[in-house]
mmCIF file of C-alpha atoms and ligand atoms in Angstrom:
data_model
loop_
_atom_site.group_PDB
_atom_site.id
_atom_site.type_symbol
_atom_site.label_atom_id
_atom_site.label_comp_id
_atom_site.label_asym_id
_atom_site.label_seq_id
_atom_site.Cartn_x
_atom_site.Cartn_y
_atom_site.Cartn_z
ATOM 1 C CA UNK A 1 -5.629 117.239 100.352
ATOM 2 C CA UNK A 2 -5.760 116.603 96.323
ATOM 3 C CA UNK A 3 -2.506 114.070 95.789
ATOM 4 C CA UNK A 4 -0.174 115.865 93.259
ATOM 5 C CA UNK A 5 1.429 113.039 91.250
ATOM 6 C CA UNK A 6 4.315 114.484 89.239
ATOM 7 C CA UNK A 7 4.913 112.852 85.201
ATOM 8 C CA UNK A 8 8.583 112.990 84.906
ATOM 9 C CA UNK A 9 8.082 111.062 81.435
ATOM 10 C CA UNK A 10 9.809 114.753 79.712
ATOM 11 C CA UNK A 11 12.839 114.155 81.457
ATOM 12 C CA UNK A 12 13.466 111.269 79.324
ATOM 13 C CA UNK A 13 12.393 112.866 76.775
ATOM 14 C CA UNK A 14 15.367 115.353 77.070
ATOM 15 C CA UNK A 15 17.946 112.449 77.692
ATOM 16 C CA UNK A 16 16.680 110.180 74.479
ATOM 17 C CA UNK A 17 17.235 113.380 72.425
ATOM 18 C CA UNK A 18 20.871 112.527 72.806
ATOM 19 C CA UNK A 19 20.239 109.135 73.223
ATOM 20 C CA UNK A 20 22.775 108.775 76.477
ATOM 21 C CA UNK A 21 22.794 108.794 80.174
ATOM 22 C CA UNK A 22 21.657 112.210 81.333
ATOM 23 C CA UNK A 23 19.528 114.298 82.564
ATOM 24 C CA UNK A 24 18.160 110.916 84.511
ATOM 25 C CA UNK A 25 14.876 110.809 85.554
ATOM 26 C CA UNK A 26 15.789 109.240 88.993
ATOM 27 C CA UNK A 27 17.615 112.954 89.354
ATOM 28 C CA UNK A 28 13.631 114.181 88.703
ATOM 29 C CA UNK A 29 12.743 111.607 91.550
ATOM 30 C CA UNK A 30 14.525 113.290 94.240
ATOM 31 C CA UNK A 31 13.447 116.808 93.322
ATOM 32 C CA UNK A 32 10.032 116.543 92.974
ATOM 33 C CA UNK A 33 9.610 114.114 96.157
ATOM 34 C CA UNK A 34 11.799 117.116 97.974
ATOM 35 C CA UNK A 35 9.180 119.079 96.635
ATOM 36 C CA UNK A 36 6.437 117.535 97.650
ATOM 37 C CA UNK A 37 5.070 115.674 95.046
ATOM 38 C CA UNK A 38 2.581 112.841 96.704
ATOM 39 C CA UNK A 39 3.084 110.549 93.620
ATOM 40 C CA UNK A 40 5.568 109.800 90.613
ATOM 41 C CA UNK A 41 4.255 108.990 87.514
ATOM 42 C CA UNK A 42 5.538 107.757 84.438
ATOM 43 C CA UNK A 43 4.282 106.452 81.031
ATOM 44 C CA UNK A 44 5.928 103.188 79.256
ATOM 45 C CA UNK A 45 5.023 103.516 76.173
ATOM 46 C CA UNK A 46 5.276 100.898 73.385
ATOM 47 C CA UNK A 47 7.856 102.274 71.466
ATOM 48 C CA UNK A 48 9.887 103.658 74.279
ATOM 49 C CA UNK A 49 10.114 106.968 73.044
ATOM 50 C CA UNK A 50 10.828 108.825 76.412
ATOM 51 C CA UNK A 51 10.963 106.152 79.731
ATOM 52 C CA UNK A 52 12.973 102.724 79.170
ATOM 53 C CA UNK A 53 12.430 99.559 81.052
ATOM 54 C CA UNK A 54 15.508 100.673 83.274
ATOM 55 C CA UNK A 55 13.759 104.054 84.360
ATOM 56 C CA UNK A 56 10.915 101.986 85.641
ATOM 57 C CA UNK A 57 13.417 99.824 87.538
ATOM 58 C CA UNK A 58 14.883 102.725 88.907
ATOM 59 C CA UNK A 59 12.209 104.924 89.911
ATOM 60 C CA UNK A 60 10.410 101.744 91.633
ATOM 61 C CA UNK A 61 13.769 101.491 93.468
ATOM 62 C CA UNK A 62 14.412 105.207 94.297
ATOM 63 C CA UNK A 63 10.989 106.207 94.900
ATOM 64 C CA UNK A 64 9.606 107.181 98.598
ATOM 65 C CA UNK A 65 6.122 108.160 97.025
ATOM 66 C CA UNK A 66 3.721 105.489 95.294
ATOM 67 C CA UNK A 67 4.758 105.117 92.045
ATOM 68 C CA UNK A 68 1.816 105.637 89.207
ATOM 69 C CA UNK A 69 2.459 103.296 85.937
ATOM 70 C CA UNK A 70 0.972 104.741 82.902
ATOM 71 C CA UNK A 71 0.400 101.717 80.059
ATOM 72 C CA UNK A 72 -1.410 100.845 77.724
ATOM 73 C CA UNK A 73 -3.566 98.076 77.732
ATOM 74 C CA UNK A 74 -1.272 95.880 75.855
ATOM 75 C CA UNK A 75 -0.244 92.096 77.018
ATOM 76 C CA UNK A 76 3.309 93.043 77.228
ATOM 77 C CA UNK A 77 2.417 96.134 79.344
ATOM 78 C CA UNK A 78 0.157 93.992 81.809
ATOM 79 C CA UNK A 79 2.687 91.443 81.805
ATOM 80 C CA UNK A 80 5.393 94.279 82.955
ATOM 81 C CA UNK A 81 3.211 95.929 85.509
ATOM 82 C CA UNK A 82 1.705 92.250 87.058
ATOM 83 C CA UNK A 83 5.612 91.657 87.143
ATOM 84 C CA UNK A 84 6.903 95.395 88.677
ATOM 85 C CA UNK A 85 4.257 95.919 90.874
ATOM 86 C CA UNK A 86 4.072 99.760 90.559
ATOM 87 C CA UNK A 87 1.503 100.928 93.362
ATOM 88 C CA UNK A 88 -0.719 102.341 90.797
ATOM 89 C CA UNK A 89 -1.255 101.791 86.942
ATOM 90 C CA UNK A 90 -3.480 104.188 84.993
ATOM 91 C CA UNK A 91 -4.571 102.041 81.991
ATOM 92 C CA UNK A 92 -4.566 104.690 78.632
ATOM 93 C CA UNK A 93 -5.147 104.522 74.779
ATOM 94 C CA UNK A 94 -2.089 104.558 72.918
ATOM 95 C CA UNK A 95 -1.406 105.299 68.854
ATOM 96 C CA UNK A 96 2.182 105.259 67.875
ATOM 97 C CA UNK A 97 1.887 108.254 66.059
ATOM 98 C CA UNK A 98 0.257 110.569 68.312
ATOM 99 C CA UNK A 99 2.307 113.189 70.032
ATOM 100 C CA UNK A 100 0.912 112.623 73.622
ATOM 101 C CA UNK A 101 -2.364 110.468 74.972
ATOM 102 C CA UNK A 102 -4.952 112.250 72.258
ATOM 103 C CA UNK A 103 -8.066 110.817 74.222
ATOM 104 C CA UNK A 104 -9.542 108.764 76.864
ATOM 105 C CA UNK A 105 -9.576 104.672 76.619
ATOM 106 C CA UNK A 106 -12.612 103.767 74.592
ATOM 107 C CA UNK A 107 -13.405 101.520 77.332
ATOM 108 C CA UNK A 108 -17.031 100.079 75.960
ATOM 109 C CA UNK A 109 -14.956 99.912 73.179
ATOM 110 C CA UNK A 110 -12.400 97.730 74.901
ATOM 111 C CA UNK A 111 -14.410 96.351 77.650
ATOM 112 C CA UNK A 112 -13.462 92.655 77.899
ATOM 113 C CA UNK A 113 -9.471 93.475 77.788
ATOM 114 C CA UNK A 114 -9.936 96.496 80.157
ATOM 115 C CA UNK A 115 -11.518 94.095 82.569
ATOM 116 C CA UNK A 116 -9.084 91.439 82.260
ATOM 117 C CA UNK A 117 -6.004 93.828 82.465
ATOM 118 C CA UNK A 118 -8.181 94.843 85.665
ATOM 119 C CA UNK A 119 -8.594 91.601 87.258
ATOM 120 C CA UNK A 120 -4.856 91.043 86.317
ATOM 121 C CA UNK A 121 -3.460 93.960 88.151
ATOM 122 C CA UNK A 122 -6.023 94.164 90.747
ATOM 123 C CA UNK A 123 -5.328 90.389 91.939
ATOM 124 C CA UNK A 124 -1.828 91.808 92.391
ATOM 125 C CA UNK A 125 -3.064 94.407 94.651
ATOM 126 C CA UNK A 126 -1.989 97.219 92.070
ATOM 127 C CA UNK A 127 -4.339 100.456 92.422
ATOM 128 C CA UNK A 128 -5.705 100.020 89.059
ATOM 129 C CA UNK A 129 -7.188 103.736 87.427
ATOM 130 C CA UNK A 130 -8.571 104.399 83.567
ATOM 131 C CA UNK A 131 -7.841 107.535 82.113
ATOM 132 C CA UNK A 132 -11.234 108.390 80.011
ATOM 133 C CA UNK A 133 -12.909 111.247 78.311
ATOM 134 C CA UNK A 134 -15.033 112.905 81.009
ATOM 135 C CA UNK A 135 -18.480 111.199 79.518
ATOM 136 C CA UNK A 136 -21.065 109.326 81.659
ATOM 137 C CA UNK A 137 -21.326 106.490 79.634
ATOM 138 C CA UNK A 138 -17.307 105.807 79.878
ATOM 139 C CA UNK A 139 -17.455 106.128 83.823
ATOM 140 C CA UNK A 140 -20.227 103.547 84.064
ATOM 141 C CA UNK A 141 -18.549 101.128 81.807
ATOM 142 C CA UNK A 142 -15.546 102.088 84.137
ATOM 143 C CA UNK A 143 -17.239 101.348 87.300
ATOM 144 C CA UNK A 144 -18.799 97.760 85.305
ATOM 145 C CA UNK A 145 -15.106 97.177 84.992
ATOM 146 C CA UNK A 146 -14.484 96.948 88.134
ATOM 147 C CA UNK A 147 -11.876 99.674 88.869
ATOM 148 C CA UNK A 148 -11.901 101.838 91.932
ATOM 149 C CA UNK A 149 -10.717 104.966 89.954
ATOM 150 C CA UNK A 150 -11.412 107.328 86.957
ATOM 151 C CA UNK A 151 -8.817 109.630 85.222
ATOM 152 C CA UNK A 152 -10.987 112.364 83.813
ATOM 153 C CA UNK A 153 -8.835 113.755 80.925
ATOM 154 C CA UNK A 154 -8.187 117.377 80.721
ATOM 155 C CA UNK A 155 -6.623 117.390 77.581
ATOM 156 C CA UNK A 156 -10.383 119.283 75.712
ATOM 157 C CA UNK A 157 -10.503 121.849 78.586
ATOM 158 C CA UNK A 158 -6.890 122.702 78.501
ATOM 159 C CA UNK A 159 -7.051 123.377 74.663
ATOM 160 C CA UNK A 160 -10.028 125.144 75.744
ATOM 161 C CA UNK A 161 -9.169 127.180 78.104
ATOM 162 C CA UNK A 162 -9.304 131.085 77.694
ATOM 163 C CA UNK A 163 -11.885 130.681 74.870
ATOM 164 C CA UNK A 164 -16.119 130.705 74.969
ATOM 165 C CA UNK A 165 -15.893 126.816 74.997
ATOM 166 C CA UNK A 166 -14.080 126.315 78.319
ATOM 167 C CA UNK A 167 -17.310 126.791 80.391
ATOM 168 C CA UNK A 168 -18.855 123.604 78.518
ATOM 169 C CA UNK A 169 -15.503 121.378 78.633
ATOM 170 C CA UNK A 170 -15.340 122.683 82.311
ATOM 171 C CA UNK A 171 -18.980 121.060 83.048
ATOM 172 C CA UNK A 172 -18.632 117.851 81.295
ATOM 173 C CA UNK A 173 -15.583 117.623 83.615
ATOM 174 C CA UNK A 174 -17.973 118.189 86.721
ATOM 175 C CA UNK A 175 -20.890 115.769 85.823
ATOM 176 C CA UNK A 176 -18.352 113.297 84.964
ATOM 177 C CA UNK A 177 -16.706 113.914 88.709
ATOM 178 C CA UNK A 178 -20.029 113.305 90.085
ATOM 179 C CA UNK A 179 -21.100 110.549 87.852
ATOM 180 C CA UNK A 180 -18.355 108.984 89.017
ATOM 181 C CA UNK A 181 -17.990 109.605 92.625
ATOM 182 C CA UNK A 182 -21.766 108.329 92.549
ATOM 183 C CA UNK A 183 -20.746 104.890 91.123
ATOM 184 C CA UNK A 184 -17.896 104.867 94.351
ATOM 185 C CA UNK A 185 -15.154 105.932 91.815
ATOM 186 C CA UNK A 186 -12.310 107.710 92.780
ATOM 187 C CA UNK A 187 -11.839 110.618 90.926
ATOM 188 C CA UNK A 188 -8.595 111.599 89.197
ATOM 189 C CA UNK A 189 -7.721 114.285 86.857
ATOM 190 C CA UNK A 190 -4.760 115.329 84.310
ATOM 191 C CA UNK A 191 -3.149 116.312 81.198
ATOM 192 C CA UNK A 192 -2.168 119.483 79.967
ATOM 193 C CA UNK A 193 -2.641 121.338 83.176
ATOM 194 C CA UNK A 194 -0.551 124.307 83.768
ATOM 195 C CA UNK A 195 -0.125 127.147 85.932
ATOM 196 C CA UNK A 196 -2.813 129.195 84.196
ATOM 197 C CA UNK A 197 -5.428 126.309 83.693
ATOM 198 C CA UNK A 198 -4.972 124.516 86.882
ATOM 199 C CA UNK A 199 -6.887 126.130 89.498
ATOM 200 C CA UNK A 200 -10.543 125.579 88.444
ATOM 201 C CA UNK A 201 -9.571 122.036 87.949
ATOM 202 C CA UNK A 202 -8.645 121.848 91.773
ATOM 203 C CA UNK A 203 -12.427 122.727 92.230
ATOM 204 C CA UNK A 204 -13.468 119.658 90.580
ATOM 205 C CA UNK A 205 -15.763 117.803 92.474
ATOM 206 C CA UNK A 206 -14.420 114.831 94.617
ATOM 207 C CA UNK A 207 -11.153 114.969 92.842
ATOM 208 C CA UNK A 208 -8.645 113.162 94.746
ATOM 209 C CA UNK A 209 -5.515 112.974 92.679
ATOM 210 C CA UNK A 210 -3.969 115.253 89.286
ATOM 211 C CA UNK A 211 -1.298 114.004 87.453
ATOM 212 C CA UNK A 212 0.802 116.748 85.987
ATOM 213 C CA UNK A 213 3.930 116.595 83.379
ATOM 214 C CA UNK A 214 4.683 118.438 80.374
ATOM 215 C CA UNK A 215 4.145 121.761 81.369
ATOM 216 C CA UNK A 216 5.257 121.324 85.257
ATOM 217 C CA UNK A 217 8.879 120.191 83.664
ATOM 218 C CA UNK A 218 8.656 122.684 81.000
ATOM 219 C CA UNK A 219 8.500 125.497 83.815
ATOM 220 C CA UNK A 220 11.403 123.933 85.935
ATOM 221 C CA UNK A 221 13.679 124.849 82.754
ATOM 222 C CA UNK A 222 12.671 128.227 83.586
ATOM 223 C CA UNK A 223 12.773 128.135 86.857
ATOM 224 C CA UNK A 224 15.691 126.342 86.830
ATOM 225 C CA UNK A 225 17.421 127.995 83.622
ATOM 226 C CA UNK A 226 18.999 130.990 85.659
ATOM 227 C CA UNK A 227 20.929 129.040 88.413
ATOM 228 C CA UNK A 228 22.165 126.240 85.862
ATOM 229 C CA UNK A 229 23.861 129.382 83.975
ATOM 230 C CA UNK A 230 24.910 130.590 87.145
ATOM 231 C CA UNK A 231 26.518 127.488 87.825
ATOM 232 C CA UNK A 232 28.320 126.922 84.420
ATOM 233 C CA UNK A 233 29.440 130.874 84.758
ATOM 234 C CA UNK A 234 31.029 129.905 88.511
ATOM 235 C CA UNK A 235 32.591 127.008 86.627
ATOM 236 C CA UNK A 236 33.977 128.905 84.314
ATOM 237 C CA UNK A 237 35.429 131.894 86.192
ATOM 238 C CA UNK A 238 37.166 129.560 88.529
ATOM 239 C CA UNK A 239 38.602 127.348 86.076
ATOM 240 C CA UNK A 240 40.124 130.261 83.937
ATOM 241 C CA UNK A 241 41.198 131.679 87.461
ATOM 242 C CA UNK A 242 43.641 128.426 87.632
ATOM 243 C CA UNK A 243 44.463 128.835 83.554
HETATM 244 N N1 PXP B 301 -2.417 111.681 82.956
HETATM 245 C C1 PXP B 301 -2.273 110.769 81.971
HETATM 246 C C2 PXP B 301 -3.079 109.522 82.042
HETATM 247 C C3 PXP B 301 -1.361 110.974 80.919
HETATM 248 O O1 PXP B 301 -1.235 110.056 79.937
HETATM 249 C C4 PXP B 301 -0.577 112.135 80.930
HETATM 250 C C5 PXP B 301 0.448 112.349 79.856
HETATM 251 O O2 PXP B 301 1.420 111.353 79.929
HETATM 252 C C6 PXP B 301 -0.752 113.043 81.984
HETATM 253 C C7 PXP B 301 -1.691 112.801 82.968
HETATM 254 C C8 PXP B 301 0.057 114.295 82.089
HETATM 255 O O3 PXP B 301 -0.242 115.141 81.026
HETATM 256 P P1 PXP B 301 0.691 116.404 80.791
HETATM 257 O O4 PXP B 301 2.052 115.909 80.464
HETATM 258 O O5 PXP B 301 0.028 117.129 79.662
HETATM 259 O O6 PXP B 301 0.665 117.207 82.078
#
């Protein structure tokens, strides 16, 4: 079966809007393992915008699922994950002032640090995966890196999707899948996957593992939203029932 690897990154997200101790993404932990996510995955970013240092501690320590470490490729970020020892680490580009992960890691752009953040992790027995743009030439200089995985970025079909140029993003997804299953890459997939856009990705070739976030926590408000109200109407009605 395809691994589902749950991003709780937006639950921090939520929390550093108020900048204190709640909603925790350790609470997101427990949930989605109960759930049935196969994975947890979460993205330390540079600037620390939605996980802290203390989430990764955490999650390492409450998670009963590998845990997938998103970084960029970064000395401090190697030195972090060659120190945590996260099961996996999905090496991706990062710009400060992007909203989320824009595109794939240039990695012929970036080959001799990509390699070396490789060897790094590797040596520590860390599953090491690149998320790329799903183009031949990135998968090769993927496999001459020396990693056993490829994250094919989803990001151009999801914007895609439900328009004429879906089809086309859809097959460059597919060749890359094969390109890279025929260098003995694992295939991954992920980002901004949702209900709607999701199951054609599931038919990738080979694909072993998806990595979903944004919109999987977006829906649990709304799944969710009706039986937190519930609860804060209980509290409520039995606290003015003692007034
Ligand atoms: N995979 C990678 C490598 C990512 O960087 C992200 C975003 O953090 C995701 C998957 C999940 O993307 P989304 O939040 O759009 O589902």
């Amino acid at each position: 079966m395809i691994r589902l690897g749950v991003n709780i990154d937006h639950v921090a997200t939520v929390r550093q809007a108020r900048m204190i101790d709640e909603p925790d993404p350790v609470w997101a932990v427990v949930l989605a393992e109960l759930g049935g996510a196969d994975q947890i995955t979460i993205h330390l970013r540079e600037d620390r915008r939605h996980i802290q240092d203390r989430d990764l501690d955490n999650v390492l320590e409450a998670a009963q699922v590998p845990v997938n470490l998103e970084l960029a490729v970064t000395a401090e970020m190697v030195d972090i994950a060659g120190a945590k020892k996260p099961y996996a680490v999905c090496m991706v580009p990062e710009k400060r002032e992007e909203v989320t992960t824009e595109g794939g890691l240039d990695v012929i752009g970036h080959f001799d640090a990509v390699k070396a953040a490789n060897e790094r992790l590797s040596g520590e027995g860390i599953r090491v995966s690149l998320f790329i743009d799903p183009e031949a030439d990135q998968v090769e200089a993927s496999f001459r890196a020396g990693v056993k995985a490829v994250e094919l970025h989803t990001g151009a079909y999801a914007e895609s999707f439900g328009t004429r140029f879906a089809e086309r993003e859809l097959a460059r997804l597919i060749a890359a899948a094969e390109r890279a299953h025929e260098a003995g890459l694992a295939v991954h997939a992920g980002h901004g996957l949702n209900v709607r856009n999701l199951p054609p990705i599931v038919a990738l070739p080979h694909l072993e593992e998806l990595n979903i976030g944004h919109a999987l926590i977006g829906r649990a408000i709304f799944i969710g939203l009706k039986a937190a109200v519930e609860e804060y109407k209980g509290i409520i009605a039995r606290a003015e029932g003692v007034r």
